[in-house]
mmCIF file of C-alpha atoms in Angstrom:
data_model
loop_
_atom_site.group_PDB
_atom_site.id
_atom_site.type_symbol
_atom_site.label_atom_id
_atom_site.label_comp_id
_atom_site.label_asym_id
_atom_site.label_seq_id
_atom_site.Cartn_x
_atom_site.Cartn_y
_atom_site.Cartn_z
ATOM 1 C CA MET A 17 -16.438 19.233 -0.855
ATOM 2 C CA ARG A 18 -15.473 15.527 -0.875
ATOM 3 C CA LYS A 19 -16.614 13.151 1.764
ATOM 4 C CA VAL A 20 -14.503 11.777 4.302
ATOM 5 C CA THR A 21 -13.259 8.130 3.504
ATOM 6 C CA LYS A 22 -13.133 5.821 6.472
ATOM 7 C CA LEU A 23 -9.792 3.952 5.770
ATOM 8 C CA ILE A 24 -7.652 1.108 7.055
ATOM 9 C CA ILE A 25 -4.276 0.756 5.316
ATOM 10 C CA ASP A 26 -2.496 -2.857 5.374
ATOM 11 C CA THR A 27 1.019 -1.971 5.229
ATOM 12 C CA ASP A 28 4.588 -3.240 5.451
ATOM 13 C CA PRO A 29 6.575 0.046 6.138
ATOM 14 C CA GLY A 30 8.571 0.541 4.320
ATOM 15 C CA ILE A 31 9.699 4.190 3.026
ATOM 16 C CA ASP A 32 6.824 4.476 0.361
ATOM 17 C CA ASP A 33 4.381 3.279 3.080
ATOM 18 C CA ALA A 34 5.659 5.774 5.433
ATOM 19 C CA MET A 35 4.901 8.449 2.554
ATOM 20 C CA ALA A 36 1.400 6.889 2.219
ATOM 21 C CA ILE A 37 0.778 6.947 5.869
ATOM 22 C CA PHE A 38 1.793 10.440 6.484
ATOM 23 C CA TYR A 39 -0.310 11.555 3.479
ATOM 24 C CA ALA A 40 -3.310 9.929 4.975
ATOM 25 C CA ALA A 41 -2.604 11.616 8.194
ATOM 26 C CA ALA A 42 -2.291 14.810 6.596
ATOM 27 C CA ALA A 43 -5.511 14.271 4.274
ATOM 28 C CA PRO A 44 -8.752 16.133 5.404
ATOM 29 C CA ASP A 45 -10.912 13.805 3.403
ATOM 30 C CA ILE A 46 -9.547 10.555 5.104
ATOM 31 C CA ALA A 47 -10.485 9.213 8.670
ATOM 32 C CA LEU A 48 -7.751 6.664 9.472
ATOM 33 C CA LEU A 49 -9.241 4.279 11.385
ATOM 34 C CA GLY A 50 -6.170 1.828 11.835
ATOM 35 C CA LEU A 51 -3.267 0.236 10.428
ATOM 36 C CA THR A 52 -2.838 -3.662 9.937
ATOM 37 C CA SER A 53 0.684 -4.780 9.559
ATOM 38 C CA ILE A 54 2.369 -7.444 7.214
ATOM 39 C CA PHE A 55 5.764 -8.952 6.189
ATOM 40 C CA GLY A 56 7.089 -7.760 2.984
ATOM 41 C CA ASN A 57 9.432 -4.879 2.959
ATOM 42 C CA VAL A 58 10.487 -6.035 6.632
ATOM 43 C CA THR A 59 9.451 -8.680 8.988
ATOM 44 C CA VAL A 60 5.644 -8.285 10.236
ATOM 45 C CA GLU A 61 7.194 -7.668 13.767
ATOM 46 C CA THR A 62 9.191 -4.747 12.298
ATOM 47 C CA ALA A 63 6.244 -3.589 10.138
ATOM 48 C CA THR A 64 4.205 -3.434 13.333
ATOM 49 C CA ARG A 65 6.774 -1.353 15.181
ATOM 50 C CA ASN A 66 7.017 0.827 12.290
ATOM 51 C CA ALA A 67 3.351 1.611 11.858
ATOM 52 C CA LEU A 68 3.011 2.410 15.474
ATOM 53 C CA ARG A 69 6.057 4.754 15.231
ATOM 54 C CA LEU A 70 4.761 6.295 12.062
ATOM 55 C CA LEU A 71 1.208 7.180 13.614
ATOM 56 C CA GLU A 72 2.828 8.612 16.799
ATOM 57 C CA ALA A 73 5.200 10.783 14.655
ATOM 58 C CA ALA A 74 1.967 11.820 12.785
ATOM 59 C CA GLY A 75 -0.058 12.292 16.102
ATOM 60 C CA VAL A 76 -2.523 10.070 14.945
ATOM 61 C CA ASP A 77 -4.382 8.026 17.676
ATOM 62 C CA ALA A 78 -5.263 4.946 15.901
ATOM 63 C CA PRO A 79 -4.922 1.090 16.404
ATOM 64 C CA VAL A 80 -2.318 -1.206 14.747
ATOM 65 C CA ALA A 81 -3.190 -4.924 14.385
ATOM 66 C CA ALA A 82 -0.372 -7.408 13.531
ATOM 67 C CA GLY A 83 -0.825 -9.415 10.733
ATOM 68 C CA ALA A 84 0.557 -12.680 9.216
ATOM 69 C CA HIS A 85 4.206 -13.726 9.199
ATOM 70 C CA THR A 86 4.359 -15.750 6.220
ATOM 71 C CA PRO A 87 2.538 -16.199 2.891
ATOM 72 C CA LEU A 88 -0.465 -18.570 2.688
ATOM 73 C CA ALA A 89 1.310 -21.324 0.701
ATOM 74 C CA MET A 90 4.811 -20.456 0.259
ATOM 75 C CA PRO A 91 7.851 -20.205 2.303
ATOM 76 C CA PRO A 92 8.819 -16.824 3.773
ATOM 77 C CA PHE A 93 10.775 -14.320 1.796
ATOM 78 C CA LYS A 94 13.784 -12.099 3.095
ATOM 79 C CA PRO A 95 12.839 -8.617 3.655
ATOM 80 C CA SER A 96 13.747 -6.116 0.984
ATOM 81 C CA SER A 97 16.533 -4.532 2.999
ATOM 82 C CA HIS A 98 18.320 -3.513 -0.079
ATOM 83 C CA VAL A 99 15.382 -1.105 -1.146
ATOM 84 C CA HIS A 100 14.257 0.124 2.164
ATOM 85 C CA GLY A 101 17.103 -0.731 4.977
ATOM 86 C CA ASP A 102 17.258 -3.035 7.571
ATOM 87 C CA ALA A 103 14.807 -1.414 10.073
ATOM 88 C CA GLY A 104 12.538 -0.182 7.045
ATOM 89 C CA PHE A 105 13.431 3.324 6.966
ATOM 90 C CA GLY A 106 16.693 3.522 5.075
ATOM 91 C CA ASP A 107 19.347 4.786 7.311
ATOM 92 C CA ILE A 108 17.440 5.795 10.127
ATOM 93 C CA PRO A 109 18.166 3.649 13.201
ATOM 94 C CA ALA A 110 15.186 1.674 14.787
ATOM 95 C CA ALA A 111 13.268 3.337 17.365
ATOM 96 C CA THR A 112 10.801 1.694 19.954
ATOM 97 C CA PRO A 113 7.143 3.364 19.728
ATOM 98 C CA LYS A 114 5.534 3.922 23.018
ATOM 99 C CA GLY A 115 2.177 2.367 21.944
ATOM 100 C CA LYS A 116 1.516 -1.506 21.615
ATOM 101 C CA GLN A 117 -0.378 -3.417 18.833
ATOM 102 C CA ILE A 118 -4.136 -4.448 19.876
ATOM 103 C CA GLY A 119 -4.928 -8.027 20.797
ATOM 104 C CA GLU A 120 -6.711 -8.846 17.561
ATOM 105 C CA THR A 121 -4.969 -10.214 14.622
ATOM 106 C CA ALA A 122 -5.162 -8.147 11.464
ATOM 107 C CA ALA A 123 -7.585 -10.342 9.842
ATOM 108 C CA GLU A 124 -9.995 -10.064 13.049
ATOM 109 C CA PHE A 125 -9.458 -6.352 13.279
ATOM 110 C CA LEU A 126 -10.355 -5.885 9.511
ATOM 111 C CA CYS A 127 -13.455 -8.189 9.845
ATOM 112 C CA ARG A 128 -14.862 -6.374 12.787
ATOM 113 C CA MET A 129 -14.143 -2.926 11.419
ATOM 114 C CA ALA A 130 -15.918 -3.960 8.141
ATOM 115 C CA ARG A 131 -18.990 -5.040 10.196
ATOM 116 C CA GLU A 132 -19.121 -2.043 12.326
ATOM 117 C CA HIS A 133 -18.809 0.272 9.245
ATOM 118 C CA LYS A 134 -20.615 -1.772 6.629
ATOM 119 C CA GLY A 135 -20.694 -0.163 3.392
ATOM 120 C CA GLU A 136 -18.149 2.401 4.388
ATOM 121 C CA LEU A 137 -14.953 0.974 4.945
ATOM 122 C CA VAL A 138 -12.182 1.426 2.365
ATOM 123 C CA VAL A 139 -9.328 -1.076 2.887
ATOM 124 C CA CYS A 140 -6.067 -0.155 1.073
ATOM 125 C CA PRO A 141 -3.560 -2.860 1.325
ATOM 126 C CA ILE A 142 -0.023 -1.521 -0.059
ATOM 127 C CA GLY A 143 1.828 -4.954 0.742
ATOM 128 C CA PRO A 144 1.358 -8.535 0.332
ATOM 129 C CA LEU A 145 -2.309 -9.426 0.342
ATOM 130 C CA THR A 146 -2.115 -12.205 3.118
ATOM 131 C CA ASN A 147 -4.133 -10.468 5.659
ATOM 132 C CA ILE A 148 -6.799 -9.442 3.192
ATOM 133 C CA ALA A 149 -7.169 -13.147 2.047
ATOM 134 C CA GLN A 150 -7.153 -14.369 5.682
ATOM 135 C CA ALA A 151 -10.037 -11.889 6.397
ATOM 136 C CA LEU A 152 -11.993 -13.141 3.467
ATOM 137 C CA GLN A 153 -11.368 -16.443 4.854
ATOM 138 C CA LEU A 154 -12.594 -15.870 8.194
ATOM 139 C CA ASP A 155 -15.561 -13.799 7.459
ATOM 140 C CA PRO A 156 -17.735 -14.349 4.364
ATOM 141 C CA ASP A 157 -19.456 -11.476 4.701
ATOM 142 C CA PHE A 158 -16.189 -9.414 4.755
ATOM 143 C CA ALA A 159 -16.191 -9.152 0.922
ATOM 144 C CA THR A 160 -19.338 -7.220 0.884
ATOM 145 C CA ASN A 161 -19.128 -5.480 4.043
ATOM 146 C CA VAL A 162 -16.109 -3.424 2.847
ATOM 147 C CA ASP A 163 -16.966 -0.695 0.336
ATOM 148 C CA ARG A 164 -13.778 -1.165 -1.616
ATOM 149 C CA ILE A 165 -10.467 -2.742 -1.569
ATOM 150 C CA VAL A 166 -8.107 -0.419 -3.236
ATOM 151 C CA LEU A 167 -4.710 -2.238 -3.456
ATOM 152 C CA MET A 168 -1.199 -1.116 -4.493
ATOM 153 C CA GLY A 169 0.070 -4.178 -6.518
ATOM 154 C CA GLY A 170 0.275 -6.023 -9.728
ATOM 155 C CA SER A 171 0.537 -4.818 -13.453
ATOM 156 C CA TYR A 172 -1.760 -5.245 -16.413
ATOM 157 C CA ARG A 173 0.597 -4.071 -19.404
ATOM 158 C CA GLU A 174 3.828 -2.746 -17.572
ATOM 159 C CA GLY A 175 5.406 -5.955 -16.759
ATOM 160 C CA GLY A 176 6.881 -6.598 -13.458
ATOM 161 C CA ASN A 177 9.418 -5.047 -11.292
ATOM 162 C CA ILE A 178 10.809 -8.057 -9.058
ATOM 163 C CA THR A 179 10.406 -10.553 -12.234
ATOM 164 C CA PRO A 180 9.692 -9.861 -15.753
ATOM 165 C CA HIS A 181 6.075 -10.736 -15.111
ATOM 166 C CA ALA A 182 5.154 -9.935 -11.466
ATOM 167 C CA GLU A 183 5.013 -6.955 -9.240
ATOM 168 C CA ALA A 184 6.308 -7.407 -5.806
ATOM 169 C CA ASN A 185 3.508 -7.395 -3.431
ATOM 170 C CA ILE A 186 1.675 -9.855 -5.630
ATOM 171 C CA TYR A 187 4.746 -12.050 -5.975
ATOM 172 C CA HIS A 188 5.342 -12.174 -2.324
ATOM 173 C CA ASP A 189 1.805 -14.159 -1.944
ATOM 174 C CA PRO A 190 0.211 -15.051 -5.137
ATOM 175 C CA HIS A 191 -2.180 -17.355 -3.384
ATOM 176 C CA ALA A 192 -3.428 -14.603 -1.479
ATOM 177 C CA ALA A 193 -3.762 -12.377 -4.211
ATOM 178 C CA GLU A 194 -5.786 -14.866 -6.245
ATOM 179 C CA ILE A 195 -8.225 -15.196 -3.196
ATOM 180 C CA VAL A 196 -8.924 -11.562 -3.287
ATOM 181 C CA PHE A 197 -9.246 -10.994 -6.951
ATOM 182 C CA ALA A 198 -11.545 -14.180 -7.150
ATOM 183 C CA SER A 199 -13.858 -12.652 -4.180
ATOM 184 C CA ASP A 200 -16.785 -10.705 -4.465
ATOM 185 C CA ALA A 201 -15.276 -7.516 -2.959
ATOM 186 C CA GLN A 202 -15.150 -4.306 -5.186
ATOM 187 C CA VAL A 203 -11.231 -4.454 -5.899
ATOM 188 C CA GLU A 204 -9.526 -1.750 -7.589
ATOM 189 C CA MET A 205 -5.689 -2.435 -8.612
ATOM 190 C CA VAL A 206 -3.231 0.489 -8.348
ATOM 191 C CA GLY A 207 -0.626 -1.147 -10.081
ATOM 192 C CA LEU A 208 2.879 -0.337 -11.957
ATOM 193 C CA ASP A 209 0.978 0.876 -14.957
ATOM 194 C CA VAL A 210 0.036 4.064 -13.148
ATOM 195 C CA THR A 211 2.607 4.333 -10.109
ATOM 196 C CA HIS A 212 5.439 4.140 -12.831
ATOM 197 C CA GLN A 213 3.968 7.331 -14.293
ATOM 198 C CA ILE A 214 4.809 9.260 -10.979
ATOM 199 C CA LEU A 215 7.977 10.226 -9.929
ATOM 200 C CA CYS A 216 9.137 11.781 -6.567
ATOM 201 C CA THR A 217 12.615 13.523 -6.978
ATOM 202 C CA ALA A 218 15.428 14.507 -4.448
ATOM 203 C CA GLN A 219 14.093 18.034 -5.023
ATOM 204 C CA ASP A 220 10.580 16.855 -4.192
ATOM 205 C CA PHE A 221 11.776 15.507 -0.665
ATOM 206 C CA GLU A 222 13.644 18.549 -0.020
ATOM 207 C CA ALA A 223 10.552 20.774 -0.720
ATOM 208 C CA ILE A 224 8.441 18.436 1.564
ATOM 209 C CA ALA A 225 11.440 18.756 4.307
ATOM 210 C CA GLN A 226 11.294 22.529 4.131
ATOM 211 C CA ALA A 227 7.528 22.861 4.315
ATOM 212 C CA ALA A 228 7.257 20.532 7.093
ATOM 213 C CA PRO A 229 10.656 20.056 9.011
ATOM 214 C CA LYS A 230 9.587 17.354 11.407
ATOM 215 C CA LEU A 231 7.688 14.646 9.073
ATOM 216 C CA GLY A 232 9.101 16.158 5.811
ATOM 217 C CA GLY A 233 12.437 15.963 7.104
ATOM 218 C CA MET A 234 12.060 12.505 8.503
ATOM 219 C CA LEU A 235 10.920 11.341 4.815
ATOM 220 C CA GLN A 236 13.955 13.368 3.365
ATOM 221 C CA ASP A 237 16.229 11.205 5.621
ATOM 222 C CA MET A 238 14.495 8.041 4.538
ATOM 223 C CA SER A 239 14.557 9.104 0.929
ATOM 224 C CA HIS A 240 18.449 9.123 0.435
ATOM 225 C CA PHE A 241 18.636 5.177 0.806
ATOM 226 C CA TYR A 242 15.734 4.834 -1.180
ATOM 227 C CA LEU A 243 16.586 7.083 -4.060
ATOM 228 C CA LYS A 244 20.095 5.501 -4.054
ATOM 229 C CA PHE A 245 18.596 2.096 -4.690
ATOM 230 C CA TYR A 246 16.566 3.447 -7.463
ATOM 231 C CA ALA A 247 19.765 4.987 -9.030
ATOM 232 C CA SER A 248 21.452 1.478 -8.521
ATOM 233 C CA VAL A 249 18.913 -0.054 -10.971
ATOM 234 C CA GLY A 250 19.286 2.690 -13.492
ATOM 235 C CA LYS A 251 16.507 4.755 -12.373
ATOM 236 C CA PHE A 252 18.032 8.232 -11.838
ATOM 237 C CA GLU A 253 14.734 10.445 -12.184
ATOM 238 C CA GLY A 254 13.337 9.668 -8.719
ATOM 239 C CA CYS A 255 11.564 7.030 -7.021
ATOM 240 C CA SER A 256 7.928 5.942 -7.899
ATOM 241 C CA LEU A 257 5.010 7.016 -5.922
ATOM 242 C CA HIS A 258 3.696 3.491 -5.410
ATOM 243 C CA ASP A 259 1.996 3.373 -2.043
ATOM 244 C CA PRO A 260 0.820 6.991 -1.921
ATOM 245 C CA ALA A 261 -0.894 6.572 -5.239
ATOM 246 C CA ALA A 262 -3.060 3.706 -3.944
ATOM 247 C CA VAL A 263 -4.104 5.886 -0.912
ATOM 248 C CA ILE A 264 -4.899 8.811 -3.215
ATOM 249 C CA ALA A 265 -7.065 6.597 -5.359
ATOM 250 C CA CYS A 266 -9.203 5.754 -2.473
ATOM 251 C CA THR A 267 -10.328 9.343 -2.097
ATOM 252 C CA HIS A 268 -9.588 10.636 -5.779
ATOM 253 C CA PRO A 269 -10.581 7.955 -8.161
ATOM 254 C CA ASP A 270 -11.318 10.721 -10.673
ATOM 255 C CA LEU A 271 -7.594 11.206 -11.144
ATOM 256 C CA PHE A 272 -7.228 7.708 -12.314
ATOM 257 C CA ASP A 273 -8.770 5.808 -15.450
ATOM 258 C CA GLY A 274 -8.901 2.145 -16.042
ATOM 259 C CA HIS A 275 -10.789 -1.030 -17.294
ATOM 260 C CA ARG A 276 -12.940 -3.679 -15.768
ATOM 261 C CA VAL A 277 -10.943 -6.827 -15.817
ATOM 262 C CA LYS A 278 -11.359 -10.251 -14.593
ATOM 263 C CA ILE A 279 -7.962 -10.855 -12.985
ATOM 264 C CA SER A 280 -6.517 -14.047 -11.944
ATOM 265 C CA VAL A 281 -3.002 -14.473 -10.446
ATOM 266 C CA SER A 282 -0.264 -17.065 -11.590
ATOM 267 C CA CYS A 283 0.554 -19.142 -8.581
ATOM 268 C CA ALA A 284 3.262 -21.461 -10.186
ATOM 269 C CA GLY A 285 5.959 -21.331 -12.760
ATOM 270 C CA GLU A 286 8.010 -18.831 -14.473
ATOM 271 C CA THR A 287 5.018 -16.322 -14.285
ATOM 272 C CA ILE A 288 4.275 -16.774 -10.713
ATOM 273 C CA GLY A 289 2.667 -13.554 -9.427
ATOM 274 C CA ALA A 290 1.486 -11.908 -12.800
ATOM 275 C CA THR A 291 -1.661 -10.419 -12.751
ATOM 276 C CA LEU A 292 -3.512 -12.049 -15.721
ATOM 277 C CA ASP A 293 -6.878 -11.287 -17.652
ATOM 278 C CA ALA A 294 -8.611 -14.489 -16.628
ATOM 279 C CA GLY A 295 -11.370 -14.337 -18.961
ATOM 280 C CA ASP A 296 -13.763 -16.374 -16.654
ATOM 281 C CA LYS A 297 -16.846 -15.890 -14.623
ATOM 282 C CA ARG A 298 -15.220 -14.323 -11.821
ATOM 283 C CA PRO A 299 -16.065 -10.658 -10.592
ATOM 284 C CA ALA A 300 -14.206 -7.927 -12.636
ATOM 285 C CA SER A 301 -11.739 -5.572 -10.693
ATOM 286 C CA LEU A 302 -11.219 -2.171 -11.710
ATOM 287 C CA VAL A 303 -7.742 -1.993 -13.236
ATOM 288 C CA TYR A 304 -6.309 1.442 -13.224
ATOM 289 C CA THR A 305 -4.056 2.021 -16.428
ATOM 290 C CA SER A 306 -3.810 5.627 -16.679
ATOM 291 C CA VAL A 307 -3.524 8.532 -14.330
ATOM 292 C CA ALA A 308 -3.314 12.324 -14.056
ATOM 293 C CA SER A 309 0.245 12.178 -12.847
ATOM 294 C CA LYS A 310 0.945 15.944 -12.215
ATOM 295 C CA LYS A 311 -2.328 16.139 -10.109
ATOM 296 C CA VAL A 312 -1.592 13.088 -8.205
ATOM 297 C CA LYS A 313 2.070 14.306 -7.188
ATOM 298 C CA ASP A 314 0.970 17.960 -6.618
ATOM 299 C CA LEU A 315 -1.836 16.747 -4.376
ATOM 300 C CA PHE A 316 0.865 14.641 -2.509
ATOM 301 C CA LEU A 317 3.094 17.496 -2.085
ATOM 302 C CA GLU A 318 0.518 19.835 -1.040
ATOM 303 C CA ARG A 319 -0.819 17.523 1.618
ATOM 304 C CA LEU A 320 2.527 16.506 2.877
ATOM 305 C CA ALA A 321 3.335 20.139 3.269
ATOM 306 C CA SER A 322 0.482 20.800 5.503
ATOM 307 C CA LEU A 323 2.058 18.669 8.263
ATOM 308 C CA ALA A 324 4.207 21.490 9.268
#
C-alpha cells in the first residue's frame, strides 16, 4: 500500500488544472491540504475563483490562498483564453463559489504549511512558478522544509510549446523558475518530454462522463473547447495530459524515469524560458524524460471514474 502524500497544488485553472485537481480529489493516496492560485491560463482572480469552485464541486474541504498577479520581473501576460476559454473552463459559464480565499498570500500559506509538515509536504506547481519563488524568498528554510517540488513545466529534449525553445509555464515567469531550479529544494521536472507522450481523447472524456456523470460530465463539457484548440494547431489525436501527469508523479514516481540535471533557465533573448543544462555547481533536479504512458493514463481514467 502506498503512503498518503500530503499535497498542495499551485494552480491556474485552466482545463487540465481541473483534470489534475479532480484526480487529486479522487486519489486515496493523496491528502490535498490546499490550493494556491497563480496567473497563467487566467488571471489570479479568476484562478482563485476557479480553484474554490473545483474544490466545492469535488466535495473537498481545503483552503485556497491567492497568489501573485504578475511575474517577478516581467510585464503581465494576457491569459490563454484561446486555449482555456475566457473563464478558464472552456465554454462553461463562470460561477461564483460559496467559499472564500484565506487571508494569507500563497507564499505565506506555502511557507507555513511546509513548517507544519516539515519533510512531508509535496508542492505541485502546475502554472508559472512565481508563488514558489516568492516562498523561497520569504523563508530561507522553505526549500528544505518541503519534501519535494514536483512541477509541470519545462522541456529538456522536446522543444517548446509556446516558442520553439520554451514551455508555457516557465516562459510566463522565467526569473521565478530560475530561482526554483537554483534552490536547495528537491525539484522534479515533469515537462513536455513526458506529457507529450500521454494523450486524452474525446472518447476518454466520454468514458469519464459516463462513469462519473457529475464531475466527469463537467470535464467533458470543458474538453470540447480544449480539444478544438488542439485540433486548431494540428493535434487531432487528443490533448496532452500535462497537469495530471505532474500530480501523478507526486505519488507514482516509479511510472516515470529521468536524469539528474543541473537546470538553468534562460531569462532573456530568443531562448527566454528555455530550461537548459547549466553545468555549474547548483543542485541537480530530477528531469523526467520517459514515462509508462499507458499506465499513467489508465490510472488517471480509473481514479476519475471513481468520482461517481
